[in-house]
CSV table of C-alpha atoms in Angstrom, one decimal:
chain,number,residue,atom,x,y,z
A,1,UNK,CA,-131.5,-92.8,-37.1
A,2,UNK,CA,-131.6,-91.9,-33.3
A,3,UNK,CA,-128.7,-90.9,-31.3
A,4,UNK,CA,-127.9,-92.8,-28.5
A,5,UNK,CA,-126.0,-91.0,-26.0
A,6,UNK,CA,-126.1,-94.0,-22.9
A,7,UNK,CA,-124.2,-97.1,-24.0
A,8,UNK,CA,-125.7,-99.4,-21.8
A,9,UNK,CA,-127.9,-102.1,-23.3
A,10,UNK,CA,-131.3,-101.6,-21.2
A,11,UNK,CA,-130.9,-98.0,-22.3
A,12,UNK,CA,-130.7,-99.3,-26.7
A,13,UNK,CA,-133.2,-101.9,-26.0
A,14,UNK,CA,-135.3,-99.1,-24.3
A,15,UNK,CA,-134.6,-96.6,-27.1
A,16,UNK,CA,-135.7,-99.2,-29.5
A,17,UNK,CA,-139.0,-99.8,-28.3
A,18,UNK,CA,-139.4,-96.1,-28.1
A,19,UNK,CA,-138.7,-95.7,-31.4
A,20,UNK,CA,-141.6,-98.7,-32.5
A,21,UNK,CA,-143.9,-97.3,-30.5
A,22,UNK,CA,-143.5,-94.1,-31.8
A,23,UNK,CA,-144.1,-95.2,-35.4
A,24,UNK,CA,-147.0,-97.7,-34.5
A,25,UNK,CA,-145.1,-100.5,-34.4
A,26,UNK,CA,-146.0,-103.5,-32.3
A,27,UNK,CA,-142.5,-105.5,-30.9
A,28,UNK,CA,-145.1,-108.5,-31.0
A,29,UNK,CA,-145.0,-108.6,-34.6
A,30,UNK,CA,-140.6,-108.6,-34.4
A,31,UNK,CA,-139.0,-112.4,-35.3
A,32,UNK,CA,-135.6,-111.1,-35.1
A,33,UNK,CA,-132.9,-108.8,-33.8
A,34,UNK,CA,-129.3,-108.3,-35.6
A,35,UNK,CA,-126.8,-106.2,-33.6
A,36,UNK,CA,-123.0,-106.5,-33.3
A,37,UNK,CA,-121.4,-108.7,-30.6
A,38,UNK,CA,-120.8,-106.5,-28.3
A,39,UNK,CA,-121.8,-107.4,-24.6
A,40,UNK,CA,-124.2,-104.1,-24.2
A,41,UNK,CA,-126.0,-105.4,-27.5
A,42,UNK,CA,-125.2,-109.4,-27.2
A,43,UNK,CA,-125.2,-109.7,-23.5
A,44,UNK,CA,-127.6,-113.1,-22.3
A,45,UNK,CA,-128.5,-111.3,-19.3
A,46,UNK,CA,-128.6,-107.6,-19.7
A,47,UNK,CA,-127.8,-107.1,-22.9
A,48,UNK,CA,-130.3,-105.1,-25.6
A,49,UNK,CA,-131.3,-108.5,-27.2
A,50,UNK,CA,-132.0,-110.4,-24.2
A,51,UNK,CA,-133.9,-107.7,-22.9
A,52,UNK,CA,-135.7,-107.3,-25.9
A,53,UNK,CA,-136.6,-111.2,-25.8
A,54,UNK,CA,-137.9,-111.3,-22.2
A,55,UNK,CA,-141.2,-109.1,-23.8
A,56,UNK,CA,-141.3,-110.5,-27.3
A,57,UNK,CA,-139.6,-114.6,-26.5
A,58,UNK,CA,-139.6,-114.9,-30.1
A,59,UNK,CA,-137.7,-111.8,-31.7
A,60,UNK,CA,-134.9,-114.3,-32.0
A,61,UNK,CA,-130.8,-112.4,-31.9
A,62,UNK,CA,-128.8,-113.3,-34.9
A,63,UNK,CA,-125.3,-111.4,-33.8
A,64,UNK,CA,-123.2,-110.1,-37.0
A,65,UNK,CA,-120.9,-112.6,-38.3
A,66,UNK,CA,-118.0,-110.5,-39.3
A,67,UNK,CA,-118.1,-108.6,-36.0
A,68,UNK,CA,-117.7,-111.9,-34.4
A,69,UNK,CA,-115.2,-113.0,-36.3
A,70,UNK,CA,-112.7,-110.2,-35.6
A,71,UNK,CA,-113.9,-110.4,-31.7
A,72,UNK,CA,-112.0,-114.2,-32.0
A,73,UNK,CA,-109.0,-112.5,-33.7
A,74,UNK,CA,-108.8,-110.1,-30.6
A,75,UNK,CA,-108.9,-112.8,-27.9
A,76,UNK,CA,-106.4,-114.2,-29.5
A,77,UNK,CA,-103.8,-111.5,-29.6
A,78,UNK,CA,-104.7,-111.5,-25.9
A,79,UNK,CA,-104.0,-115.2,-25.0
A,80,UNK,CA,-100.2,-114.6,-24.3
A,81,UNK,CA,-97.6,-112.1,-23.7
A,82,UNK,CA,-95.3,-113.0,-26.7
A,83,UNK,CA,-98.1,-112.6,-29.3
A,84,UNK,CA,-98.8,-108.9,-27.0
A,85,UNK,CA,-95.3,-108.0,-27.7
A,86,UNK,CA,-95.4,-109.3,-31.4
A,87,UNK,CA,-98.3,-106.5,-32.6
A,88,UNK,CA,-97.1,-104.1,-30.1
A,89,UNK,CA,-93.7,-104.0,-31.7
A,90,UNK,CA,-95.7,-103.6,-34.7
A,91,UNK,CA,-97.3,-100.9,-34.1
A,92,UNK,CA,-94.3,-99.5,-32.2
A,93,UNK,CA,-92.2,-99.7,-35.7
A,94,UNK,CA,-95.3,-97.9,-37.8
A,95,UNK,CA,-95.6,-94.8,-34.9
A,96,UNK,CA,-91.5,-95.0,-35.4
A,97,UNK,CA,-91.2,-94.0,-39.0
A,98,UNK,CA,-94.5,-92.1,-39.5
A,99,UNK,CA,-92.7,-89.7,-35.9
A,100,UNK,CA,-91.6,-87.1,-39.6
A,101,UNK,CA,-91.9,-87.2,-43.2
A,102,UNK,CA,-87.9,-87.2,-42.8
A,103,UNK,CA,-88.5,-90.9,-41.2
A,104,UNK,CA,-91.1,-91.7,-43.5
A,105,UNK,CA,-88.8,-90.6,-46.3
A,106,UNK,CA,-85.9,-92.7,-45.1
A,107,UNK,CA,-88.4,-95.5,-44.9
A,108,UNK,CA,-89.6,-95.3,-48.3
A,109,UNK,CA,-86.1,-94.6,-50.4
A,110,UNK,CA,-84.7,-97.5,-48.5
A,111,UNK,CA,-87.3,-100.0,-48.0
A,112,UNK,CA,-89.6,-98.9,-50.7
A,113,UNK,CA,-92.7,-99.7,-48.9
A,114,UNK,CA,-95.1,-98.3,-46.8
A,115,UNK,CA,-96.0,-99.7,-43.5
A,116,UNK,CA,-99.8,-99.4,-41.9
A,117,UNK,CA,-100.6,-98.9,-38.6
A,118,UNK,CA,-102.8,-101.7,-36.9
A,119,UNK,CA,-106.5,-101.6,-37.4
A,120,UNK,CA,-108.9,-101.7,-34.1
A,121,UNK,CA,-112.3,-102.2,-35.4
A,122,UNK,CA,-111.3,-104.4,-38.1
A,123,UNK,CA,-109.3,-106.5,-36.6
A,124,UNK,CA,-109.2,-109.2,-39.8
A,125,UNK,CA,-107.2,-106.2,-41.4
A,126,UNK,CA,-104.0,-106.1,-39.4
A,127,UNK,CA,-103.2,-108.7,-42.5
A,128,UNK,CA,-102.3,-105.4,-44.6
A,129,UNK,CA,-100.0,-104.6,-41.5
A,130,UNK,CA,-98.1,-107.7,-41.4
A,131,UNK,CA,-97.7,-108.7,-44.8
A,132,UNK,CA,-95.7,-106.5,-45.6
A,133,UNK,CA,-92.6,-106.8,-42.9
A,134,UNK,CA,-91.3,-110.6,-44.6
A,135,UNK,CA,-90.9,-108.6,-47.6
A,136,UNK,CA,-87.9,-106.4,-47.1
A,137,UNK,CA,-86.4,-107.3,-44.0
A,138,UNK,CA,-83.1,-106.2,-44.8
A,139,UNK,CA,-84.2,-103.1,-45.9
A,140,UNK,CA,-86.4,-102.3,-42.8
A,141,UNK,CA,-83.3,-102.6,-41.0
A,142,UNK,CA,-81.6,-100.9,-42.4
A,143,UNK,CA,-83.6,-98.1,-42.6
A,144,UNK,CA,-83.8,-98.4,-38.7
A,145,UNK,CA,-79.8,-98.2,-38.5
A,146,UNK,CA,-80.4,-95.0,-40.7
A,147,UNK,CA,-82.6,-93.8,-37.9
A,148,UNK,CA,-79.7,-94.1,-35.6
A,149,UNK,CA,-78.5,-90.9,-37.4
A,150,UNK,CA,-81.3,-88.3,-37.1
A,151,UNK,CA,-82.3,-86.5,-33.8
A,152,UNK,CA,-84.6,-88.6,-32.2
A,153,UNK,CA,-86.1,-87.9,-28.4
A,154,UNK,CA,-84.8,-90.5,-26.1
A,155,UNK,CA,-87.9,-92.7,-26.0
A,156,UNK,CA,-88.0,-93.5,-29.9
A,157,UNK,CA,-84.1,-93.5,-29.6
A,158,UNK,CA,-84.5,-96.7,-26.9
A,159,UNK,CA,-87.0,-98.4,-29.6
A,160,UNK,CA,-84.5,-97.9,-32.7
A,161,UNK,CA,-82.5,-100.2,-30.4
A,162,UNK,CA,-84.9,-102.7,-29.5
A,163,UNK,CA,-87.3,-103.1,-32.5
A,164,UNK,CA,-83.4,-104.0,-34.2
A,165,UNK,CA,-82.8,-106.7,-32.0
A,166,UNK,CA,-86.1,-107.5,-32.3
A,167,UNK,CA,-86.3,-108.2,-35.6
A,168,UNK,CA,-82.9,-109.9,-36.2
A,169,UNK,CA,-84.3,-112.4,-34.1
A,170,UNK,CA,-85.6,-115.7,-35.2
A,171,UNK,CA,-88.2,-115.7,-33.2
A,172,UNK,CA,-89.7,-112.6,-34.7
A,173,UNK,CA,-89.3,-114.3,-38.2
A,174,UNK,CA,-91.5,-117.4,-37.0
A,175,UNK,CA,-94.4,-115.3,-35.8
A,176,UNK,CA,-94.7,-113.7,-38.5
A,177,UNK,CA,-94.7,-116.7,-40.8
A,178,UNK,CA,-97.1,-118.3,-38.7
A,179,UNK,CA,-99.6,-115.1,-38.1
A,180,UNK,CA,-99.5,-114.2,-42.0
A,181,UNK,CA,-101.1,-117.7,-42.4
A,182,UNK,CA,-103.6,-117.2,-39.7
A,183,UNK,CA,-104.3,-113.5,-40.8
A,184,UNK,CA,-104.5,-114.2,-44.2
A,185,UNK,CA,-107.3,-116.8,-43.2
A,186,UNK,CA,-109.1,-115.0,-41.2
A,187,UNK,CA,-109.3,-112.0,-43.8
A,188,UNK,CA,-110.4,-114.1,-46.6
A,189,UNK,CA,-113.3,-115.8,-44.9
A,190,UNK,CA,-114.3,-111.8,-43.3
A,191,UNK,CA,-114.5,-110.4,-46.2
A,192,UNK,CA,-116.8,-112.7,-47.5
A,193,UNK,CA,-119.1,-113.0,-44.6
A,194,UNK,CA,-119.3,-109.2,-45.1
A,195,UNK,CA,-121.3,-109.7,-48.8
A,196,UNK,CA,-125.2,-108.4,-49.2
A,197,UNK,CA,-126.2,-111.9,-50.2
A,198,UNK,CA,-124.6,-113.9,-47.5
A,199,UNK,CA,-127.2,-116.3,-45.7
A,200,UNK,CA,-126.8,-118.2,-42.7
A,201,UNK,CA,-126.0,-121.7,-44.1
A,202,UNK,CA,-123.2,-120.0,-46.3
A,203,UNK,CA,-121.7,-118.2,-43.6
A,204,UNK,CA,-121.4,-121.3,-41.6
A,205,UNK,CA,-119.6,-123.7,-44.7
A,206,UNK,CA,-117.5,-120.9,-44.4
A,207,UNK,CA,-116.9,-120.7,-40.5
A,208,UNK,CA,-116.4,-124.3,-40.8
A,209,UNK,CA,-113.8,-124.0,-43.2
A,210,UNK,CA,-111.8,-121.4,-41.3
A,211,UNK,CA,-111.9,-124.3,-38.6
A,212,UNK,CA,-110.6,-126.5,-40.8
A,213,UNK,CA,-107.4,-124.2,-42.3
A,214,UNK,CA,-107.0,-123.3,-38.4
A,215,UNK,CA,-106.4,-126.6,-37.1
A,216,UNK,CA,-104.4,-127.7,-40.6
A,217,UNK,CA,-102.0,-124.6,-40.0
A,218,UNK,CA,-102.0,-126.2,-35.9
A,219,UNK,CA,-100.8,-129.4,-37.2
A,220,UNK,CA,-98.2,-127.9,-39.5
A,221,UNK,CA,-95.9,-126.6,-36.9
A,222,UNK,CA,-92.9,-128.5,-38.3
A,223,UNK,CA,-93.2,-127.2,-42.1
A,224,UNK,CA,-93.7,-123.6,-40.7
A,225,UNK,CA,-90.4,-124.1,-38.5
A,226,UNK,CA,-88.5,-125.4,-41.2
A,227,UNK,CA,-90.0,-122.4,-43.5
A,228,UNK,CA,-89.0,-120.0,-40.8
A,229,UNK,CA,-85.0,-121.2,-40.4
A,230,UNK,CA,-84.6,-121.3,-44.0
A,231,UNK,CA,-86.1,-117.7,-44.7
A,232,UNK,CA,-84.0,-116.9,-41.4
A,233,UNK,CA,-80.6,-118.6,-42.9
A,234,UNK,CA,-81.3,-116.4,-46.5
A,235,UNK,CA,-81.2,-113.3,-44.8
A,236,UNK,CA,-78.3,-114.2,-42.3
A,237,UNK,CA,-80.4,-113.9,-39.1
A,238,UNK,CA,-79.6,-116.6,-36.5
A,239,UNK,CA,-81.7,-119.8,-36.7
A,240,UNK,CA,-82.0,-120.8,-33.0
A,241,UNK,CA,-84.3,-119.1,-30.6
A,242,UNK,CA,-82.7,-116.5,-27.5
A,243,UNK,CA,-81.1,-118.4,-24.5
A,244,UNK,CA,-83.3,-117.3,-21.5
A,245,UNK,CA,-82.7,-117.7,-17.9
A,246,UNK,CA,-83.9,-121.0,-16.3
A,247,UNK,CA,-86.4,-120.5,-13.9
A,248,UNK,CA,-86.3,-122.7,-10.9
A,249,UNK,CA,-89.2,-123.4,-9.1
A,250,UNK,CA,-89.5,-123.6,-5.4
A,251,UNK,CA,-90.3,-127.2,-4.2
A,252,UNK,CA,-92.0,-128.0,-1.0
A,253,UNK,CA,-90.6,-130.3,1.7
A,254,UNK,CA,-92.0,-133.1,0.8
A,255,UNK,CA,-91.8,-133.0,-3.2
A,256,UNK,CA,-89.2,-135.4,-4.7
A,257,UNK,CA,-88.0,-133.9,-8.2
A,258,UNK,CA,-86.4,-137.1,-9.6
A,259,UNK,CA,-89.7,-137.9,-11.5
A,260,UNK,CA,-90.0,-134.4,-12.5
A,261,UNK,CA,-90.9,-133.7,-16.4
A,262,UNK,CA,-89.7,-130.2,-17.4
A,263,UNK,CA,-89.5,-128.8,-20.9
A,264,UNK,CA,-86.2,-127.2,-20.9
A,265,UNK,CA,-85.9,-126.7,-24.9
A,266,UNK,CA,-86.8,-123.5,-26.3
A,267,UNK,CA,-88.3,-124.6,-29.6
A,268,UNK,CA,-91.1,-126.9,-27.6
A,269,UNK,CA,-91.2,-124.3,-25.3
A,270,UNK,CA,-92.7,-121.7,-28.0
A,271,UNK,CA,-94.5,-124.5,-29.7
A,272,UNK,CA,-96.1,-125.6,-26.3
A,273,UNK,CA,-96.7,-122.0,-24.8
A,274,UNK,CA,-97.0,-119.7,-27.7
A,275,UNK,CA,-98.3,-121.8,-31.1
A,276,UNK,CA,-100.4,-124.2,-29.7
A,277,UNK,CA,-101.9,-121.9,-27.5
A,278,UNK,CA,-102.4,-119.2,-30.1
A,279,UNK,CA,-104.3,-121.4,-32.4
A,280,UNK,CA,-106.3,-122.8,-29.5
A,281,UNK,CA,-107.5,-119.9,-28.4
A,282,UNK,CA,-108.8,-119.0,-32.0
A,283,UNK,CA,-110.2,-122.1,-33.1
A,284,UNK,CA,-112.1,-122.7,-29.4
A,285,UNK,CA,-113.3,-118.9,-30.0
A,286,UNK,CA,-114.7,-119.4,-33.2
A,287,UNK,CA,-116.6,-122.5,-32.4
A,288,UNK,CA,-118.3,-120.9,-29.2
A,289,UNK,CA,-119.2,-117.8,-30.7
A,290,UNK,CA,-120.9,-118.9,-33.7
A,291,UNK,CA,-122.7,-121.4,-31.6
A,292,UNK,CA,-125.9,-119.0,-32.2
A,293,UNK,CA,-125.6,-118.7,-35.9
A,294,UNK,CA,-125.9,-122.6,-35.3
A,295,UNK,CA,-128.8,-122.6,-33.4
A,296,UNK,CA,-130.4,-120.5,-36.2
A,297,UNK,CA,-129.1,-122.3,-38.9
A,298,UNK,CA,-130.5,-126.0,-36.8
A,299,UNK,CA,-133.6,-124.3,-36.2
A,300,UNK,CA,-134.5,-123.2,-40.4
A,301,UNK,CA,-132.6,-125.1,-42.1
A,302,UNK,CA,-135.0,-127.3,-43.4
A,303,UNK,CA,-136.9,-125.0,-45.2
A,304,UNK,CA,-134.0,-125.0,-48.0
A,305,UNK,CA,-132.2,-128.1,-47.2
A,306,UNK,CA,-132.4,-131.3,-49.6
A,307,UNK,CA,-136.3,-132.2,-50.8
A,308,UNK,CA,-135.4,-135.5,-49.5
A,309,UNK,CA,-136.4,-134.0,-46.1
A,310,UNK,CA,-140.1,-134.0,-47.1
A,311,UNK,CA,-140.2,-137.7,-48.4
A,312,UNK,CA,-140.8,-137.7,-51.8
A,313,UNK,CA,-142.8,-140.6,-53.0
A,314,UNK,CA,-140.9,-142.7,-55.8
A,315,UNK,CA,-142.8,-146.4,-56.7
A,316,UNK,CA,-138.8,-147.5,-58.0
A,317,UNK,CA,-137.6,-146.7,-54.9
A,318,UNK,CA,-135.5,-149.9,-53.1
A,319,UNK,CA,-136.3,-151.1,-49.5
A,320,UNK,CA,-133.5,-148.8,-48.0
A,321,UNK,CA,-134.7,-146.0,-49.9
A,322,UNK,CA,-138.1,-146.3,-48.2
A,323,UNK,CA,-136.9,-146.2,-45.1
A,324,UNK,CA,-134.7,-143.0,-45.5
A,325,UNK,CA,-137.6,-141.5,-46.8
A,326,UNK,CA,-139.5,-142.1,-43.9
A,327,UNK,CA,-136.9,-141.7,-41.5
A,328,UNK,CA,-136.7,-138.1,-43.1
A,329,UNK,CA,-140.5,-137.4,-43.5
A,330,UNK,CA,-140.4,-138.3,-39.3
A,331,UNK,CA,-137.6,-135.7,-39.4
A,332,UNK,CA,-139.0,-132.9,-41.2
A,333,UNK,CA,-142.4,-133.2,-39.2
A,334,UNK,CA,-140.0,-133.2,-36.1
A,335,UNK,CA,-138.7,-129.7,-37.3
A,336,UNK,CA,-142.2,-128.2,-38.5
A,337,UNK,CA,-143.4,-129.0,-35.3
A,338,UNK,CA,-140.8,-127.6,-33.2
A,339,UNK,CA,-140.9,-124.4,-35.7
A,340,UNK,CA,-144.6,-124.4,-35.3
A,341,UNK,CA,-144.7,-124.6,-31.5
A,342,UNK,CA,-141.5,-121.5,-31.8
A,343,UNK,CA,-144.8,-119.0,-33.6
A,344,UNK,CA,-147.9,-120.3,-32.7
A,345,UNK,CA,-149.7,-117.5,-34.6
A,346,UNK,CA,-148.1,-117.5,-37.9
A,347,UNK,CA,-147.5,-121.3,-38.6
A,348,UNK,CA,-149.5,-124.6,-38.5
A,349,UNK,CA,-147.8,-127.5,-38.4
A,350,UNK,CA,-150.0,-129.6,-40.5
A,351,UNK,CA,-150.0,-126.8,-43.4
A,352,UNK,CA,-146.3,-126.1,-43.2
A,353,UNK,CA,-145.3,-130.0,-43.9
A,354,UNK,CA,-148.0,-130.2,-47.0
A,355,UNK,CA,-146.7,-127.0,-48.3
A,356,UNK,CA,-143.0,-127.6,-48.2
A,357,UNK,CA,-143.5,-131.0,-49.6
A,358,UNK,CA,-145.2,-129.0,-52.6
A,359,UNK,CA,-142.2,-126.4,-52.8
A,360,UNK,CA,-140.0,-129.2,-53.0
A,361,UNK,CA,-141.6,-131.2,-56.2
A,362,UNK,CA,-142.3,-127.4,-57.6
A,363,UNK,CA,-138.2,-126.5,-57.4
A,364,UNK,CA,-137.5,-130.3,-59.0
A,365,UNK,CA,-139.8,-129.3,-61.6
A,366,UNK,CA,-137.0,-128.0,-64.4
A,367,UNK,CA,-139.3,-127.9,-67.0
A,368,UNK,CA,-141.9,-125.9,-65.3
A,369,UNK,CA,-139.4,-123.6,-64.6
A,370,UNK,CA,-138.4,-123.7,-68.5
A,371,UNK,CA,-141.9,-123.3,-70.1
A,372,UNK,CA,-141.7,-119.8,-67.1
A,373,UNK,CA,-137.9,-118.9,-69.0
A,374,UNK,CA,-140.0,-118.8,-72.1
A,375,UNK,CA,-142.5,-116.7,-71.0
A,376,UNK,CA,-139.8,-114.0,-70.4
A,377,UNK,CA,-139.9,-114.6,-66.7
A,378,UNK,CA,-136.0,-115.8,-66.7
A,379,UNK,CA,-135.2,-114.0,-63.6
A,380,UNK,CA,-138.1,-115.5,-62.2
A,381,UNK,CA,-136.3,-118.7,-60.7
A,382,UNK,CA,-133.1,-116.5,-59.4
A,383,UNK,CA,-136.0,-113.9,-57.2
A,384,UNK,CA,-137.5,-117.4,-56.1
A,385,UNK,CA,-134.6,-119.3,-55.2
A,386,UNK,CA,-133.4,-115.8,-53.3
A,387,UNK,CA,-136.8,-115.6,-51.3
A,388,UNK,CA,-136.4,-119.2,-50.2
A,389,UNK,CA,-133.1,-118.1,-48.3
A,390,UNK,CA,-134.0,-115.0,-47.1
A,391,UNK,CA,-137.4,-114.7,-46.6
A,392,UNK,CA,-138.2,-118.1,-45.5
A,393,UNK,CA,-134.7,-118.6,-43.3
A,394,UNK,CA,-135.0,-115.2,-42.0
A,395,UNK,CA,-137.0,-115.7,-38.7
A,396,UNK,CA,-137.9,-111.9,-38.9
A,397,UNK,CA,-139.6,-112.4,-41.7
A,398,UNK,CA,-142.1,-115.0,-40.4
A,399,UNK,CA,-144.8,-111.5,-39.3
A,400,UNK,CA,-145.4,-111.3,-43.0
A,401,UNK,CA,-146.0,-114.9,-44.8
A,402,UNK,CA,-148.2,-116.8,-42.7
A,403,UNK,CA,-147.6,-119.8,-44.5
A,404,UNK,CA,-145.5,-120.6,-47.6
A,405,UNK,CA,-148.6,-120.4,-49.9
A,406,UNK,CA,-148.8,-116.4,-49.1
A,407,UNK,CA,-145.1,-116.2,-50.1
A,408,UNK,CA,-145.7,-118.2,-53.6
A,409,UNK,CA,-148.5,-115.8,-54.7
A,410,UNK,CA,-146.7,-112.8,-53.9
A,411,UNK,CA,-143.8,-114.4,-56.1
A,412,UNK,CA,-146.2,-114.9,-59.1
């Protein structure tokens, strides 16, 4: 561990090849970088990694997954002024009753819960802090009205007041129906992109599912509108949204108005502007920042995909089965070529092809595998299916198997 007192990223990326140098370490030999997604470590101009590549081109950056995923979550929050206010007042209620322990207190023989502040590095987590308001919203008011009681200075005083009306209003019920789902979503799938055995092709199945709940959640805006007015009408809050002033717009001289289309309804208003937008902004930011997990994942993936890839030979095969085969044998020498031109010293294309072709008949081989089971060598096929998607997807581990052969007789 070296501390790294500059935060800039040609400062890290020069610390790091300090640090290889020192320890004999040639950056020639590196296939790959991991770093969070921040812009002094991510950057594609001066960032450590793209530094890093301009000496070594193929030390390829594979950013963390989980980091990126809450950076998505934080654009998000960003993307409007409503969903601003929404976690401010959030946070604005925890600071409220954690001011004493004789707030806390009231909080806690009233409402019976405990509120948590919002997380900033984990920004997935903000799930544990918005969970909890739908579940006693009667009592969290009244435990504010309680509040109205003690001595409080002026400012807290104002925001007794305000995070009252705040939350008797419907529109605070229907963010938080909405954000729990997208919260809740985004928590599941970070949590399991943050497990030791994640690999690349897992952790984008899961990204794509996260897509897929995002943009079901998008085109469930009625059911969650209905679910919000009927929570609202159980605990006797209004069910419209707050009358606000009109704004006109200045038109020019020559503008006719007649033909003008203007949204003057506040529920499409906050669907249009606030909703849509929300989950826009998510699901755009999770597809652009994964796009180099993608890249990766396009650029290895064959090395684990189907055996089909490699064209196995089958004499019973039909007319359209040949030509799949071969139109995947022209594809997996399409990949080992482009892999093989990507390191030039550790892999040739011609070897690569004949060896995969012979790791795939070897992993179809179930009763080689079997006669190895009852040699005692059980956990031979769980090490060997684990090297294949780490060692053999992991481009930084390309400087130490020169071809898949080496990696099979270090297995046996």
């Amino acid at each position: 561990m070296k501390d790294c007192e500059k935060k800039k990223g040609c400062d890290i990326a020069e610390l790091i090849c300090k640090v290889l140098k020192n320890h004999d370490i040639q950056l020639k030999n590196c296939r790959g970088q991991g770093y969070d997604n921040g812009s002094n470590m991510s950057g594609c101009y001066q960032g450590a990694q793209a530094l890093i590549r301009e000496k070594n081109p193929q030390a390829v950056f594979s950013p963390c997954s989980a980091h990126t995923l809450n950076l998505c979550g934080v654009h998000a929050a960003e993307s409007n002024n409503v969903v601003k206010k929404f976690f401010g007042n959030i946070q604005k209620l925890y600071k409220l009753f954690s001011f004493s322990p004789s707030c806390w207190k009231i909080l806690q023989e009233i409402a019976h819960i405990s509120l948590h502040k919002l997380s900033v590095t984990r920004w997935s987590a903000r799930i544990e802090a918005v969970k909890l308001l739908p579940k006693r919203p009667r009592e969290i008011l009244e435990a504010l009205d309680s509040l109205k009681e003690h001595d409080l200075p002026p400012d807290l005083c104002n925001d007794v007041d305000t995070l009252s009306e705040w939350l008797s209003s419907f529109e605070y019920t229907l963010l938080v129906s909405f954000w729990f789902k997208v919260l809740q979503a985004i928590n599941d799938v970070s949590l399991l992109l943050q497990g030791s055995g994640i690999t690349i092709d897992e952790e984008l199945r899961l990204i794509k599912s996260l897509q897929d709940d995002l943009k079901r959640i998008r085109e469930g805006w009625n059911v969650i509108l209905q679910e919000s007015k009927l929570v609202a009408g159980a605990l006797g809050l209004t069910e419209q949204f707050q009358e606000k002033r009109r704004r006109i717009r200045k038109a020019f001289f020559d503008e006719n108005r007649d033909n003008e289309w203007e949204v003057q309804n506040n529920e499409a208003l906050f669907r249009i502007n606030v909703f849509n937008v929300t989950l826009d902004t998510v699901i755009s930011e999770v597809t652009c920042r994964f796009e180099t997990s993608e890249q990766l994942n396009n650029m290895f993936s064959f090395l684990w995909g189907p055996s089909s890839i490699t064209g196995q030979e089958d004499t019973e095969n039909s007319d359209q089965s040949l030509s799949e085969d071969v139109e995947n044998t022209c594809k997996a020498k399409n990949y080992c070529c482009n892999l093989s031109k990507f390191y030039p010293n550790d892999l040739n294309e011609d070897q690569l092809m004949e060896e995969l072709r012979l790791l795939n008949k070897l992993k179809q081989n179930d009763n080689l595998f079997g006669k190895l089971s009852s040699l005692q060598l059980q956990d031979l096929r769980e090490r060997t299916s684990k090297h294949i998607s780490t060692d053999l997807c992991c481009p930084k581990d390309f400087c130490k198997h020169t071809s898949v052969s080496r990696f099979w007789r270090t297995v046996f």
